[in-house]
Amino acid sequence: MAISKKELDFNKNDDAMRLKISELERKLEKIYLGGGKKKIEKHHGKGKLTARERIDLLLDKDTESIEIGAFAGEGMYEEYGGCPSGGVVIKIGYVKGRQCIVVANDATVKAGAWFPITGKKNLRAQEIAMDNNLPIIYLVDSAGVFLPMQDEIFPDKEHFGRIFRNNAVMSSMGITQIAAVMGSCVAGGAYLPIMSDESLIVNKTGTIFLAGSYLVKAAIGESIDNETLGGATTHNEISGVCDYKPENDEECLETIRELMDKIGDAESAGFNRAEPALPKKDPKDVYGYLPKDRTKPYETRDIIKCIVDDSKFTEYKKDYGKTIITAYARIDGWSVGIVANQRSISKSGKGEMQFGGVIYSDSADKAARFIMNCNQKNIPLVFLHDVSGFMVGSKSEHGGIIKDGAKMVNAMANSVVPKFSVVMANSYGAGNYAMCGKAYDPRLIVAWPTAELAVMSGASAAKTLLQIEVASLKAKGEKITEEKEKEMFDEIKNRYDEQISPYYAASRLWVDAIIDPAETRKVISMGIEAANHKPAEKRYNVGAIQT
């Protein structure tokens, strides 16, 4: 029996996606080794568990979790030997049935020292805790600031000191903070566990001090060993700095579990949740629906059916503004409002052709009104990105595309319900902003392996930059052959393509994670569950921006 072209395309797309997922898994396997097998063996030789082993032991068995920033630092700091995962592991998971966020220094990576990306990643963890009123657990094992880069981690607003500012703010917000010192905790970093609500320090392996024994000797001439200076016995029996003295990592983690078990119930934001139902379509069918060719039209509704409960959704203004789909649905039982780009070619209500992946005036208007409706109804928003930007040209400019785009951005930016972004494919230019890019405070933003984030596509950017470069060279009297022009184009495009990769974005924490598309339901569901711990503080006046 002959295979139809539609089936053939589906299979090709499926194969391409599975190859990208395999690449993702290979990269993660390497990252999970942290500083490498030898460093792990040395760490174990000290009687200590690794950061990932500690988190695995702390979290409830056989429960879901989301890792934040696994690719942080990827391809960065090569001159210093790299910094896998930014030297810190962060997961959203469950301890004694209670959702929380765990931050664990990876001492196999430069002794857990803080690089600039480490600070950014820690701040992201605290931001998630504050946005969602989530308890936060710190598993501390760090040598402090990485001194060769101290100027990029120490003094600025979003640097190391902001961590302690956030400790204080979270305390005032009533967010539970528990810190366990399971190795080194030195200098300014010593304030983190003490600014938490409760602190533990592992006997014989944990130490806390503002200055170690060598610096004390150099500064004031006092000779003292680190254990006497700031070990577990000192801080539990003499200084009173710490509250618990477990004998080893395992006992420490079990004590944290016991503390978490006694926390009172959190408030609820009141997001609606019904009995969850699996999609009728296989979630892995998205592999075949998303085209390998980034410019080829496809039906976004097919992808939505792989994500939402019972593959069922109710479209808002279905026949208006067709390059954006707006719909009410449920994901794992949670009520959601979906804003998704549509990359097919369709006719507008005026009989004009509209090209997918582009936001037109009518699409922006529809999306803005839908976002405001979701705010009125207290429904979390989910943005599915495959956008090349807003429509350009004289017709769009004369029609007020900037005004309509501003209305959409205004509604999205002022939204008080939680927002979640999934970058499926393209996320270019102002389209990234309008669809709730990182700058607009999504509670979580994740990317599929097919994602690209940039001002514009690699080909478009290369053509633009090439025109500028060629014009500059010609102005100097140089003759540019076709071969030379192609060589210049390829060089520019290759450089730009590296920067629009999802891994480039993830290494800099422009996205929280790169995920298997089949995990989309889990990420959104756990994200809304987290957000449900913090009631919205206000509703904005919808009428003010509905004109």
Coordinates of C-alpha atoms in Angstrom, one line a residue, residues 13-380:
N13 CA 9.3 15.4 10.6
D14 CA 9.1 12.7 13.3
D15 CA 12.6 11.4 12.4
A16 CA 14.1 14.9 12.4
M17 CA 12.6 15.6 15.9
R18 CA 13.7 12.3 17.3
L19 CA 17.3 13.0 16.1
K20 CA 17.2 16.4 17.9
I21 CA 15.9 14.7 21.1
S22 CA 18.7 12.2 20.9
E23 CA 21.2 15.1 20.7
L24 CA 19.5 16.7 23.7
E25 CA 19.8 13.5 25.7
R26 CA 23.5 13.1 24.8
K27 CA 24.3 16.6 25.9
L28 CA 22.4 16.2 29.1
E29 CA 24.3 12.9 29.9
K30 CA 27.6 14.8 29.7
I31 CA 26.3 17.7 31.8
Y32 CA 25.0 15.4 34.5
L33 CA 28.7 14.3 35.1
G34 CA 29.4 17.8 36.4
G35 CA 33.2 18.2 36.8
G36 CA 33.8 14.7 35.5
K37 CA 34.1 11.1 36.8
K38 CA 37.4 11.7 38.6
K39 CA 36.1 14.7 40.5
I40 CA 33.0 12.7 41.5
E41 CA 35.2 9.9 42.8
K42 CA 37.2 12.4 44.8
H43 CA 34.0 13.9 46.2
H44 CA 32.8 10.5 47.2
G45 CA 36.1 9.9 48.9
K46 CA 35.3 12.7 51.3
G47 CA 32.2 10.9 52.3
K48 CA 30.0 13.3 50.4
L49 CA 27.2 12.8 47.9
T50 CA 27.2 14.8 44.7
A51 CA 24.7 17.6 44.1
R52 CA 22.5 15.5 41.9
E53 CA 22.6 12.5 44.3
R54 CA 21.6 14.8 47.2
I55 CA 18.6 16.2 45.3
D56 CA 17.5 12.7 44.2
L57 CA 17.7 11.5 47.9
L58 CA 15.8 14.6 49.1
L59 CA 12.9 14.5 46.6
D60 CA 10.0 12.1 47.0
K61 CA 10.7 8.9 45.1
D62 CA 8.7 8.2 41.8
T63 CA 7.5 11.8 41.5
E64 CA 7.9 14.3 38.7
S65 CA 10.5 17.1 38.7
I66 CA 11.6 19.9 36.4
E67 CA 15.3 20.9 36.2
I68 CA 15.9 24.6 35.7
G69 CA 19.0 25.7 33.8
A70 CA 20.7 22.4 33.1
F71 CA 22.5 24.0 30.1
A72 CA 23.5 27.2 32.0
G73 CA 27.1 28.0 31.2
E74 CA 27.3 25.6 28.2
G75 CA 30.1 26.6 25.9
M76 CA 31.1 29.5 28.2
Y77 CA 34.2 30.1 30.3
E78 CA 36.2 27.6 28.2
E79 CA 39.4 29.5 29.2
Y80 CA 38.8 28.3 32.8
G81 CA 37.8 24.7 31.9
G82 CA 34.1 25.4 31.5
C83 CA 31.3 25.5 34.1
P84 CA 28.8 22.7 33.5
S85 CA 25.3 23.6 34.6
G86 CA 26.7 26.8 36.0
G87 CA 28.1 24.8 38.9
V88 CA 24.7 24.5 40.6
V89 CA 21.8 22.1 40.1
I90 CA 18.2 23.4 40.5
K91 CA 15.0 21.4 40.5
I92 CA 11.4 22.0 41.1
G93 CA 10.0 18.9 42.8
Y94 CA 8.2 17.4 45.8
V95 CA 9.4 16.8 49.4
K96 CA 6.9 15.0 51.6
G97 CA 4.3 15.8 49.0
R98 CA 4.9 19.5 49.1
Q99 CA 6.1 21.3 46.0
C100 CA 9.4 23.2 46.4
I101 CA 12.5 24.3 44.6
V102 CA 15.9 22.9 45.5
V103 CA 19.3 24.6 44.9
A104 CA 22.4 22.5 45.2
N105 CA 26.0 23.6 44.6
D106 CA 28.0 21.2 42.5
A107 CA 31.4 21.0 44.3
T108 CA 32.8 18.9 41.5
V109 CA 32.8 22.0 39.3
K110 CA 35.6 24.3 40.5
A111 CA 34.7 23.4 44.2
G112 CA 31.3 24.9 43.7
A113 CA 32.7 28.4 43.0
W114 CA 30.3 31.1 41.7
F115 CA 30.8 32.2 38.1
P116 CA 28.6 35.0 36.7
I117 CA 26.1 32.5 35.3
T118 CA 26.0 30.8 38.7
G119 CA 24.7 34.0 40.2
K120 CA 22.2 34.5 37.4
K121 CA 20.9 30.9 37.9
N122 CA 20.6 31.2 41.6
L123 CA 18.7 34.4 41.2
R124 CA 16.3 32.7 38.8
A125 CA 15.7 30.0 41.4
Q126 CA 14.8 32.6 44.0
E127 CA 12.6 34.5 41.5
I128 CA 10.6 31.3 40.9
A129 CA 10.3 30.9 44.6
M130 CA 9.1 34.4 45.1
D131 CA 6.7 34.4 42.1
N132 CA 5.0 31.3 43.3
N133 CA 5.4 31.3 47.1
L134 CA 7.4 28.1 46.9
P135 CA 9.6 26.8 49.8
I136 CA 13.2 26.9 48.8
I137 CA 15.9 24.5 50.0
Y138 CA 19.6 25.3 49.6
L139 CA 22.2 22.5 49.7
V140 CA 25.4 24.5 50.2
D141 CA 28.8 23.3 49.2
S142 CA 30.7 26.2 47.6
A143 CA 34.1 27.8 47.7
G144 CA 32.5 31.2 47.1
V145 CA 33.1 33.7 44.3
F146 CA 35.3 32.6 41.4
L147 CA 38.0 35.2 42.0
P148 CA 39.3 35.6 38.4
M149 CA 35.9 36.8 37.4
Q150 CA 35.0 38.7 40.7
D151 CA 34.2 41.9 38.8
E152 CA 31.4 40.2 36.9
I153 CA 29.8 38.5 40.0
F154 CA 30.4 40.8 43.0
P155 CA 29.2 44.4 43.0
D156 CA 26.3 45.0 40.6
K157 CA 22.5 44.8 41.3
E158 CA 22.0 41.4 39.7
H159 CA 25.2 39.9 41.2
F160 CA 26.1 37.9 44.3
G161 CA 24.7 40.3 46.9
R162 CA 21.2 40.2 45.4
I163 CA 21.0 36.6 46.7
F164 CA 21.1 37.8 50.3
R165 CA 18.7 40.7 49.6
N166 CA 16.3 38.0 48.2
N167 CA 16.8 35.9 51.4
A168 CA 15.5 38.9 53.4
V169 CA 12.6 39.6 51.1
M170 CA 11.5 36.0 51.0
S171 CA 11.6 35.9 54.8
S172 CA 9.3 38.9 54.9
M173 CA 7.0 37.2 52.4
G174 CA 6.7 34.1 54.7
I175 CA 8.4 31.9 52.2
T176 CA 10.1 28.9 53.9
Q177 CA 13.9 28.8 53.4
I178 CA 15.9 25.9 54.7
A179 CA 19.7 25.7 54.2
A180 CA 22.0 22.7 54.7
V181 CA 25.7 23.3 54.7
M182 CA 27.1 20.1 53.4
G183 CA 30.6 21.3 52.5
S184 CA 32.3 24.7 52.3
C185 CA 30.4 27.9 53.0
V186 CA 32.8 30.8 53.0
A187 CA 33.0 34.6 52.9
G188 CA 29.9 36.4 51.8
G189 CA 28.3 33.1 51.0
A190 CA 28.2 32.3 54.7
Y191 CA 25.2 34.7 55.1
L192 CA 22.9 32.6 52.9
P193 CA 22.3 29.8 55.4
I194 CA 22.1 32.1 58.3
M195 CA 19.5 34.3 56.5
S196 CA 17.4 31.3 55.9
D197 CA 14.7 30.2 58.5
E198 CA 16.6 27.1 59.6
S199 CA 20.1 25.8 59.0
L200 CA 21.8 22.5 59.2
I201 CA 25.5 21.7 59.0
V202 CA 26.9 18.2 58.5
N203 CA 29.4 17.2 61.1
K204 CA 33.1 17.0 60.0
T205 CA 32.3 18.0 56.3
G206 CA 30.4 21.3 56.7
T207 CA 32.1 24.5 57.6
I208 CA 30.9 28.1 57.8
F209 CA 33.2 31.2 58.2
L210 CA 33.7 34.7 56.8
A211 CA 37.4 33.9 56.4
G212 CA 39.2 30.5 56.4
S213 CA 42.2 29.6 58.6
Y214 CA 44.8 30.8 56.1
L215 CA 43.2 34.2 55.7
V216 CA 42.7 34.5 59.5
K217 CA 46.4 33.8 60.0
A218 CA 47.4 36.3 57.4
A219 CA 44.9 39.0 58.6
I220 CA 45.3 38.8 62.4
G221 CA 48.0 36.3 63.1
E222 CA 45.8 33.7 64.7
S223 CA 46.6 30.0 64.1
I224 CA 43.4 27.9 64.1
D225 CA 42.1 24.9 62.0
N226 CA 39.0 25.2 59.9
E227 CA 37.0 22.7 61.9
T228 CA 37.5 24.6 65.2
L229 CA 37.0 27.9 63.4
G230 CA 33.7 27.1 61.8
G231 CA 32.7 23.4 61.9
A232 CA 29.5 21.8 63.0
T233 CA 30.3 21.5 66.6
T234 CA 31.4 25.2 66.8
H235 CA 28.2 26.5 65.2
N236 CA 25.8 24.2 67.1
E237 CA 27.4 24.4 70.6
I238 CA 29.3 27.7 70.7
S239 CA 28.1 30.3 68.2
G240 CA 24.5 29.1 67.9
V241 CA 24.6 29.9 64.2
C242 CA 23.1 26.6 63.1
D243 CA 20.1 24.6 64.3
Y244 CA 20.9 21.0 63.5
K245 CA 24.1 18.8 63.4
P246 CA 23.4 15.7 61.3
E247 CA 26.3 13.2 61.1
N248 CA 26.3 12.7 57.3
D249 CA 24.6 13.7 54.1
E250 CA 21.9 11.1 54.3
E251 CA 20.8 12.1 57.9
C252 CA 20.9 15.8 56.8
L253 CA 18.6 15.2 53.9
E254 CA 16.2 13.1 56.0
T255 CA 16.1 15.9 58.6
I256 CA 15.1 18.4 55.9
R257 CA 12.3 16.0 54.8
E258 CA 11.1 15.9 58.4
L259 CA 11.1 19.7 58.6
M260 CA 9.2 20.0 55.3
D261 CA 6.6 17.5 56.5
K262 CA 5.5 20.0 59.3
I263 CA 4.9 23.1 57.2
G264 CA 1.4 24.5 57.2
D265 CA -0.8 24.5 54.0
A266 CA -0.2 27.3 51.6
E267 CA -2.9 29.7 50.3
S268 CA -4.4 29.1 46.9
A269 CA -4.8 31.3 43.9
G270 CA -8.0 29.5 43.1
F271 CA -7.1 28.3 39.6
N272 CA -9.8 26.0 38.3
R273 CA -8.8 22.3 38.0
A274 CA -11.0 19.4 36.9
E275 CA -10.2 15.7 36.8
P276 CA -7.2 15.4 34.4
A277 CA -7.7 13.5 31.1
L278 CA -5.0 12.4 28.7
P279 CA -5.1 13.8 25.2
K280 CA -6.8 11.6 22.6
K281 CA -3.8 12.2 20.4
D282 CA -0.5 10.8 21.4
P283 CA 1.7 13.6 22.9
K284 CA 4.6 12.3 20.8
D285 CA 2.6 13.0 17.6
V286 CA 3.9 16.5 17.8
Y287 CA 7.2 15.1 16.5
G288 CA 5.5 14.5 13.1
Y289 CA 3.3 17.6 13.1
L290 CA 6.0 20.2 13.4
P291 CA 7.8 20.5 10.0
K292 CA 11.5 19.9 9.6
D293 CA 11.4 22.9 7.2
R294 CA 11.1 26.1 9.3
T295 CA 9.2 27.9 6.6
K296 CA 6.7 25.2 5.7
P297 CA 3.0 25.8 6.8
Y298 CA 1.4 23.4 9.2
E299 CA -1.7 23.2 11.5
T300 CA -0.9 24.4 15.0
R301 CA -4.3 23.0 16.2
D302 CA -2.9 19.5 15.7
I303 CA -0.1 20.3 18.1
I304 CA -2.5 21.8 20.6
K305 CA -4.6 18.5 20.5
C306 CA -1.4 16.6 21.5
I307 CA -1.1 18.8 24.6
V308 CA -4.5 19.5 26.0
D309 CA -6.9 17.2 27.9
D310 CA -9.1 15.0 25.7
S311 CA -7.6 16.9 22.7
K312 CA -10.4 19.4 23.2
F313 CA -10.3 23.2 23.2
T314 CA -12.7 26.1 22.6
E315 CA -11.5 28.7 20.2
Y316 CA -12.1 32.4 20.8
K317 CA -12.6 34.5 17.6
K318 CA -11.8 31.5 15.4
D319 CA -12.4 33.2 12.1
Y320 CA -10.7 36.5 13.0
G321 CA -7.0 37.2 13.2
K322 CA -6.1 33.8 11.9
T323 CA -2.3 33.9 12.4
I324 CA -2.8 33.6 16.1
I325 CA -5.0 30.9 17.7
T326 CA -6.6 31.8 21.0
A327 CA -8.4 29.1 22.9
Y328 CA -9.6 27.9 26.3
A329 CA -8.6 24.3 27.3
R330 CA -7.4 22.2 30.1
I331 CA -3.9 20.8 30.7
D332 CA -3.7 18.0 33.2
G333 CA -7.0 19.3 34.6
W334 CA -5.9 22.9 34.9
S335 CA -8.0 25.5 33.1
V336 CA -5.7 27.5 30.7
G337 CA -5.9 30.1 28.0
I338 CA -3.7 29.3 25.0
V339 CA -2.2 31.9 22.7
A340 CA -0.4 30.1 19.8
N341 CA 1.1 31.3 16.5
Q342 CA -0.4 29.7 13.3
R343 CA 2.2 29.1 10.6
S344 CA -0.3 28.2 7.8
I345 CA -1.4 30.5 5.0
S346 CA -5.0 31.7 5.2
K347 CA -7.4 34.4 4.1
S348 CA -8.4 37.2 6.4
G349 CA -12.0 38.3 6.8
K350 CA -11.3 40.9 4.1
G351 CA -10.2 38.2 1.6
E352 CA -6.5 39.1 1.9
M353 CA -3.8 36.4 2.2
Q354 CA -2.2 36.2 5.6
F355 CA 1.1 34.4 6.1
G356 CA 1.6 32.3 9.2
G357 CA 4.2 33.0 11.8
V358 CA 3.5 36.7 11.3
I359 CA 1.4 38.8 13.7
Y360 CA -1.0 41.1 11.9
S361 CA -3.1 43.9 13.3
D362 CA -6.2 41.7 13.6
S363 CA -4.2 38.9 15.3
A364 CA -2.7 41.3 17.8
D365 CA -6.1 42.8 18.6
K366 CA -7.6 39.3 19.1
A367 CA -4.8 38.2 21.3
A368 CA -4.9 41.3 23.5
R369 CA -8.7 40.9 24.1
F370 CA -8.2 37.2 24.9
I371 CA -5.4 37.9 27.4
M372 CA -7.6 40.5 29.1
N373 CA -10.5 38.0 29.3
C374 CA -8.3 35.4 30.9
N375 CA -7.2 38.0 33.5
Q376 CA -10.9 38.7 34.3
K377 CA -11.6 35.0 34.7
N378 CA -8.4 34.1 36.6
I379 CA -7.1 31.7 34.0
P380 CA -3.4 31.1 33.5

